[in-house]
Coordinates of C-alpha atoms and ligand atoms in Angstrom, one line a residue:
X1 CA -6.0 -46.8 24.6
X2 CA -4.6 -43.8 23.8
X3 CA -4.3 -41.0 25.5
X4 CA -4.2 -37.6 25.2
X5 CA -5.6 -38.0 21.5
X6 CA -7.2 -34.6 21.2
X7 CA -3.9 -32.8 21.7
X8 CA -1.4 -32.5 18.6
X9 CA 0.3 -35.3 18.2
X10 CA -2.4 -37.9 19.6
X11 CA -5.0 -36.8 16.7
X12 CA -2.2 -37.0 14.1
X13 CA -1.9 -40.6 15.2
X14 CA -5.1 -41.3 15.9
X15 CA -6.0 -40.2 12.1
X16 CA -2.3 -42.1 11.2
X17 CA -3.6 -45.7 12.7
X18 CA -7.1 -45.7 11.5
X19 CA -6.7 -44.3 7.6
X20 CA -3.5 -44.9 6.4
X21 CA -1.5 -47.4 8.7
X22 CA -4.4 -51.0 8.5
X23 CA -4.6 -50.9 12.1
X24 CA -6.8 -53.4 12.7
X25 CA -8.3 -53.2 16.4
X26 CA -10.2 -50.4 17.9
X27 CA -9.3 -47.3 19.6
X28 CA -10.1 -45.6 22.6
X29 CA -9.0 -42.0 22.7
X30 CA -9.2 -40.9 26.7
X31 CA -8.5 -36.9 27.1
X32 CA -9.3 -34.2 29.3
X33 CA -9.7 -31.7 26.8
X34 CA -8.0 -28.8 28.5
X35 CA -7.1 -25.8 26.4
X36 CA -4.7 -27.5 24.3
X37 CA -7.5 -30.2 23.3
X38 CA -9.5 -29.7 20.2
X39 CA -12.0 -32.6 19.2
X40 CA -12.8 -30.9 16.2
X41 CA -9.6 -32.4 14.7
X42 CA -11.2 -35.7 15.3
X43 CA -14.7 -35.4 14.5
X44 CA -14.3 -36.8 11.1
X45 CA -13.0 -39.5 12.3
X46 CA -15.5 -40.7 14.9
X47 CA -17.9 -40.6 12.4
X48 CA -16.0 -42.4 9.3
X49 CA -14.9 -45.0 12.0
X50 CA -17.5 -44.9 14.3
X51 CA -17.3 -48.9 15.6
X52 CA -13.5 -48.8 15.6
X53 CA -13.5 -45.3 17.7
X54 CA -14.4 -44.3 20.9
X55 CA -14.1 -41.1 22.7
X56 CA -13.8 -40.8 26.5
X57 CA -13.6 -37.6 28.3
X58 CA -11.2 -38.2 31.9
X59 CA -8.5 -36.7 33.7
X60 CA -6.0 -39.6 33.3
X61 CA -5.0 -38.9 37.1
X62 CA -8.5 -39.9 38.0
X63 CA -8.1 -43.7 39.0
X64 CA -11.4 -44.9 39.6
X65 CA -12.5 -43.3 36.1
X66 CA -9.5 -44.5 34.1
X67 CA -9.7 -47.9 36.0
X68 CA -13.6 -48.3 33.9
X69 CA -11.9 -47.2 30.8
X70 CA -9.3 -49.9 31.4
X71 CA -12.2 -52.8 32.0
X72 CA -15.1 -51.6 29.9
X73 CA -13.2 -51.4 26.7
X74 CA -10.8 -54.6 27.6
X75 CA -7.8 -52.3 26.9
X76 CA -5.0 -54.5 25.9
X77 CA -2.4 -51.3 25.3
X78 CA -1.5 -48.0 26.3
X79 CA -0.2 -45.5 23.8
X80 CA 0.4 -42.4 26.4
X81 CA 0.6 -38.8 24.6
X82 CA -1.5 -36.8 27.4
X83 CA 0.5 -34.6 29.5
X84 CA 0.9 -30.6 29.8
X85 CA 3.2 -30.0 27.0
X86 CA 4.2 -26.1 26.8
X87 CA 7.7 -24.8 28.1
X88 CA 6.4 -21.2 28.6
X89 CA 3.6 -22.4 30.6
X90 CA 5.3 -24.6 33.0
X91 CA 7.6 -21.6 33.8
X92 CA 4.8 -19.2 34.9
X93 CA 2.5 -22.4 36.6
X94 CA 4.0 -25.7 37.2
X95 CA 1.2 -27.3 39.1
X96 CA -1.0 -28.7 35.9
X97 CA 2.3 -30.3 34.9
X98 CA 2.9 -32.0 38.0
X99 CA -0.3 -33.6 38.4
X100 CA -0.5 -34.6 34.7
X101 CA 3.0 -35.3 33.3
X102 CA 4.1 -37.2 37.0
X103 CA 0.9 -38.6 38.7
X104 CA -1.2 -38.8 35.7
X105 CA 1.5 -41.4 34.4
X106 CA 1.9 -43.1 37.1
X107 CA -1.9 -43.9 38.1
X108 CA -2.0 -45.1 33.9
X109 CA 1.0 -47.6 35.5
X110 CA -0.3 -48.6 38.1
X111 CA -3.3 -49.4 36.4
X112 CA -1.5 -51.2 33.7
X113 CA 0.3 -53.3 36.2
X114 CA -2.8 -54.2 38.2
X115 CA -4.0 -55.9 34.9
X116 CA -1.2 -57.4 33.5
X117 CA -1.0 -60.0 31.6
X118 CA -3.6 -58.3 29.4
X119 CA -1.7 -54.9 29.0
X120 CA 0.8 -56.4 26.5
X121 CA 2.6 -52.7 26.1
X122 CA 2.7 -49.3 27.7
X123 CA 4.3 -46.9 25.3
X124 CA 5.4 -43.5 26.5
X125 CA 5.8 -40.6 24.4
X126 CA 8.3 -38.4 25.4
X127 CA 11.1 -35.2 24.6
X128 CA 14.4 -34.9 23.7
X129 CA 14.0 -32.2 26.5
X130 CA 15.0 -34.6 29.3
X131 CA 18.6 -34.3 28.5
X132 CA 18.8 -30.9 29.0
X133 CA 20.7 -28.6 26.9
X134 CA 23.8 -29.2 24.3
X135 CA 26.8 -27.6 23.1
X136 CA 27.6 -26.6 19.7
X137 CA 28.7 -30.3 19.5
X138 CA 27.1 -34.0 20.4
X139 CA 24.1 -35.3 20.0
X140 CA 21.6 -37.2 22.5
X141 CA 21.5 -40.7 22.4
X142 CA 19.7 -43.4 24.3
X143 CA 22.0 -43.4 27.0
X144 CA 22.7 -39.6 27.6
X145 CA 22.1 -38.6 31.4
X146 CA 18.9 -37.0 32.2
X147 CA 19.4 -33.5 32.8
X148 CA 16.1 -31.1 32.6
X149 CA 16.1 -27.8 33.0
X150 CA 12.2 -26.7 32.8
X151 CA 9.6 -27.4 35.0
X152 CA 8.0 -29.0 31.9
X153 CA 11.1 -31.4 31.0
X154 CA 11.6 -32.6 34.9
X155 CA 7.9 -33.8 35.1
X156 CA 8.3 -35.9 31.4
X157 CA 12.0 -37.0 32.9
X158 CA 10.3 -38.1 36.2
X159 CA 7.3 -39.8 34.5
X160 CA 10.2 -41.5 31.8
X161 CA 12.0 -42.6 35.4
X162 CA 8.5 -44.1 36.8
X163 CA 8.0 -45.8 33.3
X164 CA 11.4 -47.4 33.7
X165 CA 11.0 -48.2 37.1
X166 CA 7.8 -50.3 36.5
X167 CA 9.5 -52.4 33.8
X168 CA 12.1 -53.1 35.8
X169 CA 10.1 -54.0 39.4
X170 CA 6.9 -55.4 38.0
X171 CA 8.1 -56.4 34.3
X172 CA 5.4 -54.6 33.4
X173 CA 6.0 -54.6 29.0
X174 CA 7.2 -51.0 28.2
X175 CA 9.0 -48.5 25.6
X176 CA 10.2 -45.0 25.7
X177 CA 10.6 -42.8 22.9
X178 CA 12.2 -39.4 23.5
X179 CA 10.9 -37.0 20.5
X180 CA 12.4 -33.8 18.9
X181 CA 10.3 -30.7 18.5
X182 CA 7.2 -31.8 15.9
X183 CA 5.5 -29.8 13.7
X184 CA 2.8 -29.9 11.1
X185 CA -1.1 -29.7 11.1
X186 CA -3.5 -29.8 14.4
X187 CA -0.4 -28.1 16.3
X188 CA -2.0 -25.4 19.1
X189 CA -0.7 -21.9 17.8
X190 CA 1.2 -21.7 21.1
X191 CA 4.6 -23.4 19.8
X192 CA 7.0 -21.6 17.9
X193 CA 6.2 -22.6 14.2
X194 CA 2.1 -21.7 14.6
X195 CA 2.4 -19.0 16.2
X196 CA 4.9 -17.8 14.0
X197 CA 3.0 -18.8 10.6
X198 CA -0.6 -17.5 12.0
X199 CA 1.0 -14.0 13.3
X200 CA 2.6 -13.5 9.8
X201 CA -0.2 -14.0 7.9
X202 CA -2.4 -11.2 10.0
X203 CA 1.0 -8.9 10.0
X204 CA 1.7 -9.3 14.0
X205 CA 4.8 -8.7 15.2
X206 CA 6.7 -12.2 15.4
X207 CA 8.4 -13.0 18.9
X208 CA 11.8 -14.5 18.6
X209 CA 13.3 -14.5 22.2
X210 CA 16.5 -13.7 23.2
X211 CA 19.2 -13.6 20.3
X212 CA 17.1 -16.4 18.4
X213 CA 20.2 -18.7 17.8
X214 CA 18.8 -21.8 19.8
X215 CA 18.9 -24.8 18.0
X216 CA 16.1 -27.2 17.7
X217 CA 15.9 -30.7 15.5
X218 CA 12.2 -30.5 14.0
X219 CA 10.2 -33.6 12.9
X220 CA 7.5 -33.7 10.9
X221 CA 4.1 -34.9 12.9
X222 CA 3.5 -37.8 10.7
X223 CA 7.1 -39.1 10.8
X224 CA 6.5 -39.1 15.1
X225 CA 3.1 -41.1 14.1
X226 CA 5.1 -43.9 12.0
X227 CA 7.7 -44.1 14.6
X228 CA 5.6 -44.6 17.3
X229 CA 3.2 -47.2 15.6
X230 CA 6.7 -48.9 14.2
X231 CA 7.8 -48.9 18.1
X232 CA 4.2 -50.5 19.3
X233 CA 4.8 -53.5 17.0
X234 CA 8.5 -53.9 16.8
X235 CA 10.2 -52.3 19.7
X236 CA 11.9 -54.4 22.0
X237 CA 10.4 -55.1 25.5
X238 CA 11.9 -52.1 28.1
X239 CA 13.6 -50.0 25.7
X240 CA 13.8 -46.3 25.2
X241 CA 13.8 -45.1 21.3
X242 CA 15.2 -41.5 20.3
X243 CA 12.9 -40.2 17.5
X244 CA 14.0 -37.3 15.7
X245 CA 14.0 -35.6 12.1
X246 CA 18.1 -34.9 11.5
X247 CA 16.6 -31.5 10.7
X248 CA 18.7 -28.7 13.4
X249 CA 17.9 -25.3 12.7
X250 CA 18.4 -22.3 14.8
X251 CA 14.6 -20.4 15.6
X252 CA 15.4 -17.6 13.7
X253 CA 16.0 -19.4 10.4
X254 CA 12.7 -21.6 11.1
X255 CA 11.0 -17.9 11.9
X256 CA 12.5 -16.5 8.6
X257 CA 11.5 -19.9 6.5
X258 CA 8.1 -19.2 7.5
X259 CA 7.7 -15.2 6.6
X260 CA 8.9 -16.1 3.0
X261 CA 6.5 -19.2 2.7
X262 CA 3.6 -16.7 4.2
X263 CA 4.6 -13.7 1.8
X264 CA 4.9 -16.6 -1.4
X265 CA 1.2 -18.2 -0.5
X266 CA -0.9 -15.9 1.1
X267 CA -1.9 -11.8 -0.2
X268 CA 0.9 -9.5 0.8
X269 CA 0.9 -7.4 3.2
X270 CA -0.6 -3.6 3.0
X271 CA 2.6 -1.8 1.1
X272 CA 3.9 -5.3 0.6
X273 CA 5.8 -5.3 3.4
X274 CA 8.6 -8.3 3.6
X275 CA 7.1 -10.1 6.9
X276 CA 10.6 -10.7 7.7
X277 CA 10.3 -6.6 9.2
X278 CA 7.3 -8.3 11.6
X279 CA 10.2 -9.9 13.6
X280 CA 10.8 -8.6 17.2
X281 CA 13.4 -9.9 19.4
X282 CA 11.5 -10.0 23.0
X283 CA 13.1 -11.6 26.6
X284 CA 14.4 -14.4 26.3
X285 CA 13.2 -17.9 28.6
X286 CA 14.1 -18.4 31.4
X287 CA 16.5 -21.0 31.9
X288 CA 16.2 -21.5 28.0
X289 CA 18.0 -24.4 26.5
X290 CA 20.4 -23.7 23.5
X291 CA 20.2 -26.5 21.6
X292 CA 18.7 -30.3 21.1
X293 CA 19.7 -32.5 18.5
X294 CA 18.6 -36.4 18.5
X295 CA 21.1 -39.2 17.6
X296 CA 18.2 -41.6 16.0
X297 CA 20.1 -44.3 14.3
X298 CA 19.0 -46.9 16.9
X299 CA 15.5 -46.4 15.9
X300 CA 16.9 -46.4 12.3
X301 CA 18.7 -49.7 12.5
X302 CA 16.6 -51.8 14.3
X303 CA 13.3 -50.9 13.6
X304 CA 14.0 -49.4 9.9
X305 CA 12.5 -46.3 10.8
X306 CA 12.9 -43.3 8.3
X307 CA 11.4 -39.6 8.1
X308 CA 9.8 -39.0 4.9
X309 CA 9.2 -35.3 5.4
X310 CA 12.6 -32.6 5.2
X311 CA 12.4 -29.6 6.6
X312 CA 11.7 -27.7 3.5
X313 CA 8.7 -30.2 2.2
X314 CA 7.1 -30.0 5.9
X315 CA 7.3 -26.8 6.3
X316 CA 5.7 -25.9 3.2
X317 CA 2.6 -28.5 4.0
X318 CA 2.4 -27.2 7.4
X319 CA 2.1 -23.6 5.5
X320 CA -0.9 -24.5 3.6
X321 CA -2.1 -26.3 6.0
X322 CA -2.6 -23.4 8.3
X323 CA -3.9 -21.0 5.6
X324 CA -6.2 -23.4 4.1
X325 CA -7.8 -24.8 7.5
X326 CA -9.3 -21.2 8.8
X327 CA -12.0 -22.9 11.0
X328 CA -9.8 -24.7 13.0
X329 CA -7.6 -22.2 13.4
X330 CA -10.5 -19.6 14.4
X331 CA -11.7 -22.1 17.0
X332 CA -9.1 -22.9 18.7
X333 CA -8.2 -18.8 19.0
X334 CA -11.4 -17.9 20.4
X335 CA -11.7 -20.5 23.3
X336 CA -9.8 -21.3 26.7
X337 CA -6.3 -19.9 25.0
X338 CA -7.4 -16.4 24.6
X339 CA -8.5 -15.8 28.0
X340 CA -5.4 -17.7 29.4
X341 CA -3.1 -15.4 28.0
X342 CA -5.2 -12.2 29.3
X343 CA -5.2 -13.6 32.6
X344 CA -1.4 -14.1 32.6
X345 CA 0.0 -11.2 30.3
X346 CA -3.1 -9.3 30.4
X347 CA -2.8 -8.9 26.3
Ligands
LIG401 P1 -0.7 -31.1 23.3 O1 -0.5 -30.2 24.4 O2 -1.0 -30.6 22.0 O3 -1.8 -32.2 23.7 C1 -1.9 -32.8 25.0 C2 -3.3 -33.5 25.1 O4 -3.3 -34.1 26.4 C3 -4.4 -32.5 25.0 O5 -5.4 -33.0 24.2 C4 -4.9 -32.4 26.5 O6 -6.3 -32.1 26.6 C5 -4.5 -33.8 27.0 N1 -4.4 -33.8 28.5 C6 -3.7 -32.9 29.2 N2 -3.8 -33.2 30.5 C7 -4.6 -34.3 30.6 C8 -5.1 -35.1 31.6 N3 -4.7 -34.8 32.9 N4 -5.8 -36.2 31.4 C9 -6.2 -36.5 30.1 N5 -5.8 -35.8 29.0 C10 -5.0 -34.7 29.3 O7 0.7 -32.0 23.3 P2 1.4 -32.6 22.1 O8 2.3 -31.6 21.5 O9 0.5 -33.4 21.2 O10 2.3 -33.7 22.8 C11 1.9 -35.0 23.1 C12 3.0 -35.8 23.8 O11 4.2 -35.8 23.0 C13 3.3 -35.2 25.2 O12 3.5 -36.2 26.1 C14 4.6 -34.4 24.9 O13 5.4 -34.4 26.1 C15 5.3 -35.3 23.8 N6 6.2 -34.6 22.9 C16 5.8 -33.5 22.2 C17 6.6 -32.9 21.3 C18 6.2 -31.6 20.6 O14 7.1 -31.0 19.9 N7 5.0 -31.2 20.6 C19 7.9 -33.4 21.1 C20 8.3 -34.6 21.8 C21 7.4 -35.2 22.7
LIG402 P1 8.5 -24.1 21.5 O1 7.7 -24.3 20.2 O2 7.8 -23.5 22.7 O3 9.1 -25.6 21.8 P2 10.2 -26.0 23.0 O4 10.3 -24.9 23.9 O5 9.6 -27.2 23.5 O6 11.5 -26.3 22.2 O7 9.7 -23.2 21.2 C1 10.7 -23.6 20.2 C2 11.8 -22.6 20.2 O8 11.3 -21.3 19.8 C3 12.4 -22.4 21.6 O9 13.8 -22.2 21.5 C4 11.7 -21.2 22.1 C5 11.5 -20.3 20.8 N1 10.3 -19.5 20.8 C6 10.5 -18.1 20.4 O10 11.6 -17.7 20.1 N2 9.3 -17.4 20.3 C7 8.1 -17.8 20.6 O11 7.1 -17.1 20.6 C8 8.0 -19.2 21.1 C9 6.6 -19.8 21.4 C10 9.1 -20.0 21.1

C-alpha cells in the first residue's frame, strides 16, 4: 500500500517502482485527493500496469475504510507519503494537518498492528523539518533532538514519535526516513522551486520572503524514490534514515538559478527583460526556519545509497519539465488551488 500516491513524491515513486525499479508485486495507491492530489500524473500508469495497480480513493483517517483496503488487497506493506505537506498553509489552518499528518498515521498503525505478522514493514516518509532550525554550522543527523517550529513540522514530528512508539510497544517492523526539500516533476506549484519557475515564465513577480538567505538542502524527486525503495528492502528493522541531496543553497540563489534557466529555454520576455527584475522581496514566514542541512552518510554507508541528480542537472530537468508539460500544469492551476488562495488572500 502506498499512500498518499497522487501527491508529489508518492506518483514519482509509484511511476519509480513499477517502470524502472523490477518491483515485482502489486500496488495499491490509497489517497484522498485533496488539492494537492492530481491523478492525472498517474493515469498512464493505471493503464500500462493495469493488474499490478490499483487506485483507491480514502481519507487514511477513515478506519473502517482503510481497514477494507488493508484486507481486500492482503496488504503486506505500508509505504506512507499522505499527509498535508505545505508550511504556509499549516500557518494560516492547522486543522487538515492535524487530522492527517497525526491521526491519519496513527489509524494506518493501528491498523498495521492489528494485522501483524502480515504487515512485514511500515515505512514513514518524513522531513528534515522535525529538527527545527540550524545555525550557520552542523548538520542534522539521526540522533539530533526533535525541535519543530511549524504547525506542519510538529504534526510529522508527532506522527515520527507515534511511529517510533509502535516499534517499540508492539514490535510492530518500522523505518523512518527524514527527507530534505525535493524537487523535480509532478511537484504542486505551491513550493518554492514551481512557483518560482511557472511565475517566471508568464513574467509574474517572484516572491522571495524576507531577506531570502534561508538555507535549504534540495534533493532531486527521484533520488527520494531510490532511497526510499533501498530503505523498504534493506533498512534495518526500527530505524530512522536521513535522506538528503548534500545540495544547501540559500532561496535566493535557487530563485535566481531558475530566472536564468527560464530566460535560456523559454521566449524572452516583452523588451527582453532579465526575469531576475521579476523578484520581489515580500514578508517573511512566520516563525521561518533559517536553515536545514541533512547529514546522510548513514543512509550512504549502510545501505549504499547515492543521489544521482546535482543541483545544476536537476534543476535544469525540472525546467523543461515544467515548460514542456503545459497540461498538467494548466490543470492543476485551474482547480481546488485557485479558489483556495482567493479564499485566503483574496488574489
Ligand atoms: P503532496 O502534498 O504533494 O501530496 C500529499 C498527498 O497526500 C496528496 O495526494 C493528498 O491528496 C494526499 N492526502 C492528504 N491528506 C490525505 C488523507 N487524509 N488521506 C489520504 N490521502 C491524503 O506532498 P509531497 O510533497 O508529495 O510529500 C509526501 C510526503 O513526503 C509527506 O509525508 C511529506 O511530509 C514528506 N516530505 C516531503 C518533502 C518535500 O519537499 N515535498 C520533503 C521531505 C518529506
Ligand atoms: P517551501 O517550498 O514552501 O518548502 P519548506 O517551507 O518546506 O522549506 O519553501 C522553501 C523555501 O523558500 C522556504 O525558506 C520558504 C521560501 N519561499 C519563498 O521565499 N517564497 C515563496 O513563495 C515560497 C513558497 C517559499
Amino acid at each position: 500500500m502506498v499512500t498518499g500516491g497522487c501527491g508529489f513524491i508518492g506518483s514519482n515513486f509509484i511511476r519509480h517502482l513499477l517502470d524502472e525499479a523490477g518491483f515485482a508485486g502489486r500496488i495499491v495507491n490509497v489517497d484522498k485527493l485533496t488539492y494537492a492530489a492530481n491523478p492525472l500524473s498517474l493515469a498512464d500508469v493505471a493503464e500500462k500496469h493495469g493488474a499490478r495497480y490499483a487506485f483507491v480513493r480514502a481519507d487514511i483517517a477513515d478506519r473502517a475504510a482503510m481497514a477494507r483496503v488493508f484486507d481486500e488487497f492482503a496488504v503486506d506493506a505500508v509505504c506512507h507519503f499522505a499527509a498535508e505537506s505545505h508550511v504556509d498553509r499549516s500557518i494560516v489552518r492547522p486543522d487538515d494537518f492535524i487530522h492527517t499528518n497525526i491521526l491519519g498515521t496513527y489509524t494506518l498503525l493501528q491498523l498495521a498492528r492489528e494485522r501483524m505478522p502480515r504487515i512485514q514493514r511500515f515505512h514513514h516518509v518524513s522531513t528534515d523539518e522535525v529538527f527545527g532550525s540550524l545555525g550557520a554550522q552542523g548538520y542534522f543527523t539521526e540522533t539530533t533532538a526533535y525541535s519543530p517550529n511549524s504547525p506542519y513540522s510538529a504534526s510529522k514530528a508527532s506522527s515520527d514519535h507515534l511511529v517510533r512508539a509502535f516499534h517499540a510497544t508492539y514490535g510492530l517492523p518500522v523505518t523512518v526516513s527524514n527527507c530534505s526539500n525535493n524537487y523535480g516533476p509532478l511537484q504542486f506549484p505551491e513550493k518554492l522551486i514551481p512557483l518560482i519557475i511557472l511565475n517566471a515564465l508568464e513574467g509574474k513577480p517572484l516572491p522571495v520572503y524576507g531577506d531570502g538567505r534561508q538555507i535549504r538542502d534540495w534533493l532531486y524527486v527521484s533520488d527520494h524514490c531510490t532511497a526510499v525503495w533501498r530503505i523498504l528492502q534493506a533498512g534495518q528493522d526500527g530505524a530512522t534514515y536521513n535522506v538528503g541531496g548534500r545540495n544547501e543553497l540559500e532561496n535566493l540563489a535557487v530563485v535566481n538559478g531558475i530566472c536564468d534557466l527560464v530566460d535560456e529555454l523559454a521566449a524572452p520576455l516583452p523588451g527582453r527583460q532579465a526575469r531576475r527584475e521579476l523578484i520581489t522581496f515580500v514578508k517573511d514566514r512566520p516563525g521561518h526556519d533559517r536553515r536545514y542541512a541533512i547529514d546522510c552518510t548513514k543512509i550512504e554507508r549502510e545501505l549504499g545509497w547515492q543521489p544521482a541528480e546535482t543541483f545544476a542537472t536537476g534543476l535544469r530537468r525540472t525546467v523543461q519539465w515544467y515548460l514542456t508539460n503545459t497540461t498538467w500544469v494548466g490543470q492543476v492551476r485551474s482547480g481546488e488551488y485557485q479558489r483556495w488562495i482567493a479564499a485566503h488572500y483574496g488574489a
